[in-house]
mmCIF file of C-alpha atoms in Angstrom:
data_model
loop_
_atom_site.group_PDB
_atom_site.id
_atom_site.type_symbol
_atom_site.label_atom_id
_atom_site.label_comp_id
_atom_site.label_asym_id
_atom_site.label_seq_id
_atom_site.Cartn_x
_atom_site.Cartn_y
_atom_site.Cartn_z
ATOM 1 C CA UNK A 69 0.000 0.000 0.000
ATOM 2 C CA UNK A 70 1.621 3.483 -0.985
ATOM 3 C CA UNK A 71 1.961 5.812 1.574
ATOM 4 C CA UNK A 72 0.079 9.003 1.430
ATOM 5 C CA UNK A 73 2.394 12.626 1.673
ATOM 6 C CA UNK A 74 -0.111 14.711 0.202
ATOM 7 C CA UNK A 75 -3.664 15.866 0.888
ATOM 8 C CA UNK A 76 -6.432 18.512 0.100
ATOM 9 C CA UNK A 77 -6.895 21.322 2.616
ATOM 10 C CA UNK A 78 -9.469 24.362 1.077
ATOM 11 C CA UNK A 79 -9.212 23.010 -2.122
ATOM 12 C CA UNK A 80 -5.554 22.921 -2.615
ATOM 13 C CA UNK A 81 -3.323 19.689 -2.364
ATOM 14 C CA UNK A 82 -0.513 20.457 0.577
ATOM 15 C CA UNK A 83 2.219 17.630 1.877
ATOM 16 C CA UNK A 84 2.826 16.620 4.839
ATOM 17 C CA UNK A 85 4.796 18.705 6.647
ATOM 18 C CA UNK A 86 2.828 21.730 6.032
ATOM 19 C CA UNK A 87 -0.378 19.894 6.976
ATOM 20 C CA UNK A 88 1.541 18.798 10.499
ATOM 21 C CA UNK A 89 2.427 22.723 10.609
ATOM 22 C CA UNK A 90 -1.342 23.435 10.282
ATOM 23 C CA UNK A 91 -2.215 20.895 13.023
ATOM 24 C CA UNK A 92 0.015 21.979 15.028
ATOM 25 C CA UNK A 93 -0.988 25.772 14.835
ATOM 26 C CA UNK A 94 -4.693 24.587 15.375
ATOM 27 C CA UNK A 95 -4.032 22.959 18.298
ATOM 28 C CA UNK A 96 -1.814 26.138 19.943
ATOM 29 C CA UNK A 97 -4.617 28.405 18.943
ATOM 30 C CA UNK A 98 -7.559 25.677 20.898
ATOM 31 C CA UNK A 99 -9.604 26.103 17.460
ATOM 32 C CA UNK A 100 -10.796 22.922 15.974
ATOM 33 C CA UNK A 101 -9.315 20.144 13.630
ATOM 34 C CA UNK A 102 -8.356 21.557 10.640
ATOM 35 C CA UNK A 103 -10.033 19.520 7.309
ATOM 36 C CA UNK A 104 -7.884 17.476 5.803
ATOM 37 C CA UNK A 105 -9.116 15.151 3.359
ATOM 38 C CA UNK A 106 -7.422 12.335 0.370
ATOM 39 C CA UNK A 107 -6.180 13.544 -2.304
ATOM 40 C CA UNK A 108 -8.059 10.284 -4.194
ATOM 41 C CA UNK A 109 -11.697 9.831 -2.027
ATOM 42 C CA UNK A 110 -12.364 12.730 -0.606
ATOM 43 C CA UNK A 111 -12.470 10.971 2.883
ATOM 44 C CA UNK A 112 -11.098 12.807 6.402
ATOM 45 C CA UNK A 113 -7.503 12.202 6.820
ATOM 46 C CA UNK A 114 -4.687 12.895 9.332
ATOM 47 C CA UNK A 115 -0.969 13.916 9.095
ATOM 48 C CA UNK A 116 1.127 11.508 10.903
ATOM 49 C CA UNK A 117 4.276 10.759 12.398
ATOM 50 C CA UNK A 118 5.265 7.847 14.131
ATOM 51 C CA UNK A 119 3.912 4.318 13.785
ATOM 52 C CA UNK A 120 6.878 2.722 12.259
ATOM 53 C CA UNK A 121 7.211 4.694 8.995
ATOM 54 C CA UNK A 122 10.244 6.388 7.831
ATOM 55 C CA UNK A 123 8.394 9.347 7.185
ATOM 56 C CA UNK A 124 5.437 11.367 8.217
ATOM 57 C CA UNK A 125 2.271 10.397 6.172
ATOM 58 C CA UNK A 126 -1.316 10.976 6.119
ATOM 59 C CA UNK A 127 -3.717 8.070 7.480
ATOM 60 C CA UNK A 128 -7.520 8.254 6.643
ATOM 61 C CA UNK A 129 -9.349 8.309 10.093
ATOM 62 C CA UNK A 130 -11.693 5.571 8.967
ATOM 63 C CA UNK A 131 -11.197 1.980 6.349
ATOM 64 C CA UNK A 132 -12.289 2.981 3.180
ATOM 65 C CA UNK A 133 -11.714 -0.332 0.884
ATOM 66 C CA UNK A 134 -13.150 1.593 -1.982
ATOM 67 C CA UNK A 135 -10.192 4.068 -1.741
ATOM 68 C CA UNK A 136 -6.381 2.268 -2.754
ATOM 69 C CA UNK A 137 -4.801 4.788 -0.531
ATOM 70 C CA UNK A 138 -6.825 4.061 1.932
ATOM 71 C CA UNK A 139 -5.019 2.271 5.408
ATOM 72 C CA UNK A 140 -6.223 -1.024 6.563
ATOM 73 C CA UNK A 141 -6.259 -0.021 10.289
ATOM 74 C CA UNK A 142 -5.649 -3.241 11.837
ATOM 75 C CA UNK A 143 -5.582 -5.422 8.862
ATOM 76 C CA UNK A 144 -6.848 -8.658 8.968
ATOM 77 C CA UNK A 145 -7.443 -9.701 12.487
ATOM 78 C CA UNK A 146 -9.321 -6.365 13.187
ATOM 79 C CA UNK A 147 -11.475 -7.433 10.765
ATOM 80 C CA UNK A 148 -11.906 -11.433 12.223
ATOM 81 C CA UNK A 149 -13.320 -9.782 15.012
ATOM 82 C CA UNK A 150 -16.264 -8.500 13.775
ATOM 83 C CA UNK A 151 -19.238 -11.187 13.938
ATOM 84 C CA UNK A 152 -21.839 -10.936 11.287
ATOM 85 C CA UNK A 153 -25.272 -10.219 12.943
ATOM 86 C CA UNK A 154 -27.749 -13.262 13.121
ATOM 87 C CA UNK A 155 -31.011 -12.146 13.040
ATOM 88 C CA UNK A 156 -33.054 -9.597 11.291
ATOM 89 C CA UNK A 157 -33.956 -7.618 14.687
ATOM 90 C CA UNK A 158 -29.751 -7.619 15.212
ATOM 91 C CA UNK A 159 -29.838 -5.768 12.211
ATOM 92 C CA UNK A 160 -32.926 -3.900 13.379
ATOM 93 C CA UNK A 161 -30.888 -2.786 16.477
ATOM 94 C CA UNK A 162 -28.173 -1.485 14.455
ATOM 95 C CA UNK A 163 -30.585 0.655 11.975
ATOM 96 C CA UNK A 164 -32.023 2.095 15.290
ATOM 97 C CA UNK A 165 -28.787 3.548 16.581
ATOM 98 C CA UNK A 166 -28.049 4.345 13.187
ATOM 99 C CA UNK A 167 -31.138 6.371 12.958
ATOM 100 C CA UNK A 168 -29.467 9.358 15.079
ATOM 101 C CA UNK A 169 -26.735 9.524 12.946
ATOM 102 C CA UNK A 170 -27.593 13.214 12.187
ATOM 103 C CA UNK A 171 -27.278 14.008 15.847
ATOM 104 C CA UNK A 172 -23.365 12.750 15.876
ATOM 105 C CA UNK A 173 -21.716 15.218 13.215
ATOM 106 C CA UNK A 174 -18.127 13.589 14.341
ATOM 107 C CA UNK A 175 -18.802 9.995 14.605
ATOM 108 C CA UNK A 176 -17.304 8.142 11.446
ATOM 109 C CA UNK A 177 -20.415 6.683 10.179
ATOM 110 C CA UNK A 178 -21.571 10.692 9.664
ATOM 111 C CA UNK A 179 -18.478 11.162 8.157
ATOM 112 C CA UNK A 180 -18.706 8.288 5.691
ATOM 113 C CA UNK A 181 -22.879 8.806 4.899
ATOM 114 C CA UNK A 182 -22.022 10.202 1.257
ATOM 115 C CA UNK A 183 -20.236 7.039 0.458
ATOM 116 C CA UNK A 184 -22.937 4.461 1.383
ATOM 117 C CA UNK A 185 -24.545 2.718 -1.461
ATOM 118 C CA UNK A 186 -26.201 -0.484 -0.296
ATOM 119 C CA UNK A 187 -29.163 1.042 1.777
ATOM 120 C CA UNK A 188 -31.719 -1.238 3.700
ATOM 121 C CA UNK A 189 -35.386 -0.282 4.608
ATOM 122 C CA UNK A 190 -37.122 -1.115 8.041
ATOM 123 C CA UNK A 191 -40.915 -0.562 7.020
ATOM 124 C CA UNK A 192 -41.844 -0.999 11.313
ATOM 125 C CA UNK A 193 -39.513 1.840 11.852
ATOM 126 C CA UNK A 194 -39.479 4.048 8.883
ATOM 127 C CA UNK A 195 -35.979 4.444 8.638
ATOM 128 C CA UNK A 196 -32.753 3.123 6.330
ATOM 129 C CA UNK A 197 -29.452 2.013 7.207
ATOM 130 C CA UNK A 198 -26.276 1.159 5.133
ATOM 131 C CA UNK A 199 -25.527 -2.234 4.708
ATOM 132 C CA UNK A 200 -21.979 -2.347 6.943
ATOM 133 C CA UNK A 201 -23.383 -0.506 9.443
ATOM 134 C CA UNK A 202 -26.447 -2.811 10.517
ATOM 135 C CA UNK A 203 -24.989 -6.266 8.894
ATOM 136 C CA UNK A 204 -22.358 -6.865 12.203
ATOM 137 C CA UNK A 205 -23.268 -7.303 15.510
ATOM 138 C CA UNK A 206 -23.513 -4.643 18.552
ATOM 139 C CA UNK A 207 -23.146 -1.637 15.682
ATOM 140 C CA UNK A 208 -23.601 1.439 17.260
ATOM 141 C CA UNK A 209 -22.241 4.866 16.319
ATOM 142 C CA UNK A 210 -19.653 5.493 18.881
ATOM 143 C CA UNK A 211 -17.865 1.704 18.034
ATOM 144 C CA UNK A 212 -18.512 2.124 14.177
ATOM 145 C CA UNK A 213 -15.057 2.219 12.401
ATOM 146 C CA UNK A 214 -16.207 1.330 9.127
ATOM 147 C CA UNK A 215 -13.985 -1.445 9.225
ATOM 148 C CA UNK A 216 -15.326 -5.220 7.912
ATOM 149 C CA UNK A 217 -16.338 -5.529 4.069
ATOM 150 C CA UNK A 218 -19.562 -5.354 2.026
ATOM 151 C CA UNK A 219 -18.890 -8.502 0.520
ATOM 152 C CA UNK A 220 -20.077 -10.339 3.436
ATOM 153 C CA UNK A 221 -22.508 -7.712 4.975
ATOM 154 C CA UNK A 222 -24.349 -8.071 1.619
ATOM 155 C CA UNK A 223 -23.802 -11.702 1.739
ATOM 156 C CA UNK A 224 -25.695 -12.152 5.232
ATOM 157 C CA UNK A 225 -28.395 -9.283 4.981
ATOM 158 C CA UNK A 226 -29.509 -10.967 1.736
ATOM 159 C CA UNK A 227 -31.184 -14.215 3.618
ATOM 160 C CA UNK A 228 -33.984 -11.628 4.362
ATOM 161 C CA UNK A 229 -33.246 -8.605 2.182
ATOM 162 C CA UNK A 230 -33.841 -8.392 -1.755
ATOM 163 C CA UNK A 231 -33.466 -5.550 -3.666
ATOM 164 C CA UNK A 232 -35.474 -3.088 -5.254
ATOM 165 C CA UNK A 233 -35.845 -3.055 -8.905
ATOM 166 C CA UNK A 234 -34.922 0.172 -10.405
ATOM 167 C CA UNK A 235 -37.468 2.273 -12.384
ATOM 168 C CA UNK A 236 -40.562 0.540 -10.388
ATOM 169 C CA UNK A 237 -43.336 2.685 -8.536
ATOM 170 C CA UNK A 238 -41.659 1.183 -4.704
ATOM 171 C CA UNK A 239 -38.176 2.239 -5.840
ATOM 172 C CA UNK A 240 -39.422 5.913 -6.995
ATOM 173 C CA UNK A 241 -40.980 5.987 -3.171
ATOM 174 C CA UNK A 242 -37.997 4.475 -1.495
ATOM 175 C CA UNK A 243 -35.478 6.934 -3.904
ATOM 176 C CA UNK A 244 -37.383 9.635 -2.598
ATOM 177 C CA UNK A 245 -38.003 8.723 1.185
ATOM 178 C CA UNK A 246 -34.227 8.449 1.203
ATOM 179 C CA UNK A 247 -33.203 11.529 -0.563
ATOM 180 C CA UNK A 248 -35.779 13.045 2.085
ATOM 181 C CA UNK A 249 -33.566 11.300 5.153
ATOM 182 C CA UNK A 250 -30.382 12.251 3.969
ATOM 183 C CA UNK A 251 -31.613 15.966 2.901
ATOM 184 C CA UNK A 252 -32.789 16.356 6.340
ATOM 185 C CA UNK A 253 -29.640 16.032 7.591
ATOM 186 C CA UNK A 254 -27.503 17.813 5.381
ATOM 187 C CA UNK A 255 -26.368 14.845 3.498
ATOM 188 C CA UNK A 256 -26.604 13.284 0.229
ATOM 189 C CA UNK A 257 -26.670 9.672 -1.384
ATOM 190 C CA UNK A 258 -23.904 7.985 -3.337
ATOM 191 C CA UNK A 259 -25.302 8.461 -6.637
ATOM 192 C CA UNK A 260 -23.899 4.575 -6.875
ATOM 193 C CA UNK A 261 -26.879 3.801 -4.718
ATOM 194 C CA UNK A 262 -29.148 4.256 -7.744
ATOM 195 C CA UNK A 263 -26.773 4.020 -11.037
ATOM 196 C CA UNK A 264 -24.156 2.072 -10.013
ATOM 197 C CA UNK A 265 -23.894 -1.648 -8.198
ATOM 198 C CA UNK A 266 -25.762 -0.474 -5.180
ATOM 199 C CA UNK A 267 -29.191 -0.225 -4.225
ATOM 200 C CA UNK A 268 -31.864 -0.119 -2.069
ATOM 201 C CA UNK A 269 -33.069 -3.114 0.289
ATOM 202 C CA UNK A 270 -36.650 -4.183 1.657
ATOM 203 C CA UNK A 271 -37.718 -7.221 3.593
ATOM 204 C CA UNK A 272 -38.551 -10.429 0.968
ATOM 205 C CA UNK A 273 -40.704 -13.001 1.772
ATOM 206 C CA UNK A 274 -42.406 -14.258 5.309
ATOM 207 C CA UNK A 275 -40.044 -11.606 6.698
ATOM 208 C CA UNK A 276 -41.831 -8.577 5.262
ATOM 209 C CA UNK A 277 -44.723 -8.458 7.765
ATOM 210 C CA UNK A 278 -45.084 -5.380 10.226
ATOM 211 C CA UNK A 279 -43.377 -6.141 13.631
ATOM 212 C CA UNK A 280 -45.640 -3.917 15.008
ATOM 213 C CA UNK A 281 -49.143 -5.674 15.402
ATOM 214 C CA UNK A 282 -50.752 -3.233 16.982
ATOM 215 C CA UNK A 283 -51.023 -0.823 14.293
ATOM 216 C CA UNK A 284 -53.783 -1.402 11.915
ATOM 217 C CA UNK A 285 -55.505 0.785 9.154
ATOM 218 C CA UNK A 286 -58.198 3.037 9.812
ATOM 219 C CA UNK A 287 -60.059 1.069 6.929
ATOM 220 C CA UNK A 288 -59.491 -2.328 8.561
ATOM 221 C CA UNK A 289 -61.948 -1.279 11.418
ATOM 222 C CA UNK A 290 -65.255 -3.010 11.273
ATOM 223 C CA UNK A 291 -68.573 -2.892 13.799
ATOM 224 C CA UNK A 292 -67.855 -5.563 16.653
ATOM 225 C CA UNK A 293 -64.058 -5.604 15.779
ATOM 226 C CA UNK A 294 -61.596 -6.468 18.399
ATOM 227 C CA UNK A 295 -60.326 -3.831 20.104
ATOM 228 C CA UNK A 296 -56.741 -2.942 19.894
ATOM 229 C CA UNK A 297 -54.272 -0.756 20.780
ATOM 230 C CA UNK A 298 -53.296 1.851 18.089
ATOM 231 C CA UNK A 299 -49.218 3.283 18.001
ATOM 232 C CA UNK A 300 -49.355 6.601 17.679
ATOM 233 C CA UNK A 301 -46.458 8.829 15.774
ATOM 234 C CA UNK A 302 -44.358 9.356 18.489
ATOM 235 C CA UNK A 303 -44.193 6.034 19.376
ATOM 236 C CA UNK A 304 -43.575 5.474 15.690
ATOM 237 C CA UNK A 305 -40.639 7.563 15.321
ATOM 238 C CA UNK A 306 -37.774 6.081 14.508
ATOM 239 C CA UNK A 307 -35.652 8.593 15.932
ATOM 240 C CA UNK A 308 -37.266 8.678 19.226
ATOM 241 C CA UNK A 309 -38.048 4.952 19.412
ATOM 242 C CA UNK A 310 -34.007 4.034 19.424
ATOM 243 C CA UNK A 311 -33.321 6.564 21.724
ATOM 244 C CA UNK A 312 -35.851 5.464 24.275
ATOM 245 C CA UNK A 313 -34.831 1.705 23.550
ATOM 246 C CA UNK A 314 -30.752 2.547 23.906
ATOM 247 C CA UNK A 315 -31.195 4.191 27.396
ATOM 248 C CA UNK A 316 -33.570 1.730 28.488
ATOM 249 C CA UNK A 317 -33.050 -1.455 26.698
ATOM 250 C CA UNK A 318 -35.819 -3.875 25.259
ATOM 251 C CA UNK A 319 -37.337 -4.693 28.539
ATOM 252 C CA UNK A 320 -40.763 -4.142 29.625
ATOM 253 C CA UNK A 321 -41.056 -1.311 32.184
ATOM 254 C CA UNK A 322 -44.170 -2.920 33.617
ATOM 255 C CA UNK A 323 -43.600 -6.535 34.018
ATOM 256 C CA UNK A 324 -40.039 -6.876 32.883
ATOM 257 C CA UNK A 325 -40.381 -9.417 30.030
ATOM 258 C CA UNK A 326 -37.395 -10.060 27.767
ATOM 259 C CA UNK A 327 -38.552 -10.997 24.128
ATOM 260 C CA UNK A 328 -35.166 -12.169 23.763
ATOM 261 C CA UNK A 329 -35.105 -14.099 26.543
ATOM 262 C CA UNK A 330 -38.078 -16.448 25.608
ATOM 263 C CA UNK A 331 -37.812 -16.467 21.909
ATOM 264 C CA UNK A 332 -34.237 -16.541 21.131
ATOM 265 C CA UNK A 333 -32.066 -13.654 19.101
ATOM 266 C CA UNK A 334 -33.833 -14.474 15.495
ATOM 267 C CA UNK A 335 -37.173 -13.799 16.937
ATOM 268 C CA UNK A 336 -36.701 -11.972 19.965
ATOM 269 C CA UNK A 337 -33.764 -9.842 20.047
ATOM 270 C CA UNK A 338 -34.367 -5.904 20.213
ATOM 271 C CA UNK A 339 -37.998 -6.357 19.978
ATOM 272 C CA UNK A 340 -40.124 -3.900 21.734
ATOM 273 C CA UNK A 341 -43.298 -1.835 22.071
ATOM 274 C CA UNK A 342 -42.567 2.188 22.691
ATOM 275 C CA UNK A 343 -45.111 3.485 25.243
ATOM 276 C CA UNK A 344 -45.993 7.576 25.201
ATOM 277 C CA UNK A 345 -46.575 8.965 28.761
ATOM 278 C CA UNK A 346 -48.211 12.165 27.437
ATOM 279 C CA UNK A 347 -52.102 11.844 26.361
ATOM 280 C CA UNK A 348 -52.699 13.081 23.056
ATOM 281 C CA UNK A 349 -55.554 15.447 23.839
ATOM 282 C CA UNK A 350 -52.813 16.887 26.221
ATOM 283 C CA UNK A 351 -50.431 17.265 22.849
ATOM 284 C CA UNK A 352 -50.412 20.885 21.200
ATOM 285 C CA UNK A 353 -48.753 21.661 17.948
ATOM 286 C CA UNK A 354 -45.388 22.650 18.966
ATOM 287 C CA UNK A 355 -45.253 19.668 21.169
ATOM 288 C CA UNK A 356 -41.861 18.032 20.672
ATOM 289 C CA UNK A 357 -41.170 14.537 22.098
ATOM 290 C CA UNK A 358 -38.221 13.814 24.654
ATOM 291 C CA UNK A 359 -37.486 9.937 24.153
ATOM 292 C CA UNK A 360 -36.416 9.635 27.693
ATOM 293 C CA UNK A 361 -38.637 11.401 29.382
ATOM 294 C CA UNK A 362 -41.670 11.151 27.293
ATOM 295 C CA UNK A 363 -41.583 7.430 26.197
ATOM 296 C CA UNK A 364 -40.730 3.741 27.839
ATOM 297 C CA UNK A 365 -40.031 0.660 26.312
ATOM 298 C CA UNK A 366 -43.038 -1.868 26.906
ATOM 299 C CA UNK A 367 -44.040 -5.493 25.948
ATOM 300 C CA UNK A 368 -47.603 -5.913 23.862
ATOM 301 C CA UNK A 369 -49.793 -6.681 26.786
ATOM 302 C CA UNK A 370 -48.506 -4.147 29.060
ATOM 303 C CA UNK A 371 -49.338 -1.796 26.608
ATOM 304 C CA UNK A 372 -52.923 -3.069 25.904
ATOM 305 C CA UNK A 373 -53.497 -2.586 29.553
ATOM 306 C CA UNK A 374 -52.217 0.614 29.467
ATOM 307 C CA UNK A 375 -54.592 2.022 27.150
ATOM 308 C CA UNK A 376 -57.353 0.263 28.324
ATOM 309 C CA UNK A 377 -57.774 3.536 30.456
ATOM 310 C CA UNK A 378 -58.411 6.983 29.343
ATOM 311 C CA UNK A 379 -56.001 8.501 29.563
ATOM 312 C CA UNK A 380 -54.054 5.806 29.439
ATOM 313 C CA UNK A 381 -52.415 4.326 32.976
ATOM 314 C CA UNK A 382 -48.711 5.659 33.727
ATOM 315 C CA UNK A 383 -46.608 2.571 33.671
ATOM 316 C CA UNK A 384 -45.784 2.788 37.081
ATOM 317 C CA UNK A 385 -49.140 2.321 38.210
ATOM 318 C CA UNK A 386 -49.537 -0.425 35.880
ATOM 319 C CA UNK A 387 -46.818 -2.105 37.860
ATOM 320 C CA UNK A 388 -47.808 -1.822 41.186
ATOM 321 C CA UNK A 389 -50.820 -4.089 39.653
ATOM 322 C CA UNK A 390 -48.940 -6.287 37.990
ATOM 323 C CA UNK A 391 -46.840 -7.016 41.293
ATOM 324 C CA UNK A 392 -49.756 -7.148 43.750
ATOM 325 C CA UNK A 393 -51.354 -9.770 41.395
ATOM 326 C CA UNK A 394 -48.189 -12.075 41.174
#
């Protein structure tokens, strides 16, 4: 692998030593980072010194195996260590944390969101998630390196994944729910994604039902129809929903049940019902939800019971009944 002495900083292409001049200035003066990026992909880079090389050189801060000037990090065995997720809800984890991605400007799978190309839909949650991102296990965004290959995320994803054809009335939808996403965070899509060997990813199959059987259509509601419990947006957001599932894990608040724990990772793992605390009719316009304090994770039951109260019950109190009924 050639070693990199040159980079782009505001538009011009600098070496080495200036670039360590720069950094060094930058951090004298307590401003921030200054923006070095390869001369080749475009990708954040570093000027560096030691690390065994004759010479200073510039290392990309992240793998990019698209890029040849790109280092391999920890070769190999850093890449052994990454186990390929099992399940479909592993992967539906992963697109959860990777749903806040716009909220962590610094984090390397922000830095690397123009480069994505393989791009997987969650239809429960509403949201999309590169392939190498959700395709290993225990992804989050603070322990995302971008390290591991596409090869084999693709490879694994694709026992419940198929893609989109191009051109048809779903892709035109998906093409511009995604644009939407990435525009709403001041980011764009590879145009790879859509001309080149990439793509976008839904659910095939038996695995393309709603996890969320709570929700049905207003039209599906009949005289003398069972009663159920309807999610409403904010327990529907993606954004919110991963948030309130990441500080409080996929636990029931009321009774404590585990899906995991009974059905195993395929089935079970990271599957959860999002309870909202605050009635609707108490919900004005310019109401915006806080995932921790507004919403708690909660298993199907629990959260038929809640509602079977109006307003609904707090959790809390729901508790107290389970436990004086045990």
């Amino acid at each position: 692998m050639p070693t990199i002495t040159k980079c782009l900083y505001k538009s011009h292409v600098i070496d080495v030593e200036r670039a360590l001049g720069i950094k060094k200035d930058s951090l004298e003066s307590g401003s921030s980072d200054a923006d070095f990026t390869c001369i080749e992909c475009g990708a954040p880079v570093r000027p560096h010194r030691d690390g065994g090389h004759a010479s200073a050189h510039f290392e990309h801060l992240a793998r990019n195996p698209e890029c040849s000037l790109s280092h391999r990090g920890k070769g190999a065995d850093e890449q052994a260590a990454l186990e390929p997720v099992e399940s479909i809800n592993e992967a539906q984890v992963n697109a959860q944390a990777f749903s806040g991605v716009g909220k962590a400007a610094k984090t390397v799978a922000s830095e690397n969101f123009n480069r994505f190309f393989h791009w997987y839909y969650f239809p429960e949650l509403d949201l999309f998630a590169p392939s190498k991102f959700i395709g290993y296990k225990n992804t989050n965004l603070d322990n995302y390196q971008g390290n591991g290959t596409g090869t084999e995320t693709q490879r694994v994803l694709g026992q419940w994944f198929s893609k989109v054809e191009a051109g048809t009335e779903r892709h035109k939808e998906l093409f511009r729910k995604l644009t939407d996403f990435a525009e709403s965070i001041g980011k764009t899509i590879s145009k790879k994604t859509f001309e080149g060997t990439g793509g976008i990813y839904i659910l095939s199959g038996k695995y393309a039902d709603q996890d969320f059987p709570d929700e049905i259509a207003k039209s599906s509601f009949k005289e003398g129809a069972t009663k159920q419990v309807r999610v409403n947006a904010y327990e529907r957001s993606n954004q919110a929903r991963a948030e309130c599932i990441e500080y409080y894990g996929a636990k029931c608040c009321v009774c404590d049940f585990e899906f995991q724990s009974l059905y195993g990772k395929d089935l079970g793992a990271g599957f959860i019902h999002v309870h909202h605390l605050v009635d609707i009719s108490q919900i004005g316009k310019e109401y915006e939800v806080d995932p921790i304090a507004d919403l708690r994770p909660v298993c199907p039951n629990c959260h038929a019971m809640l509602h079977k109260r109006k307003p609904a019950m707090h959790p809390e109190e729901l508790r107290k009944i389970v436990k004086e009924g045990a």
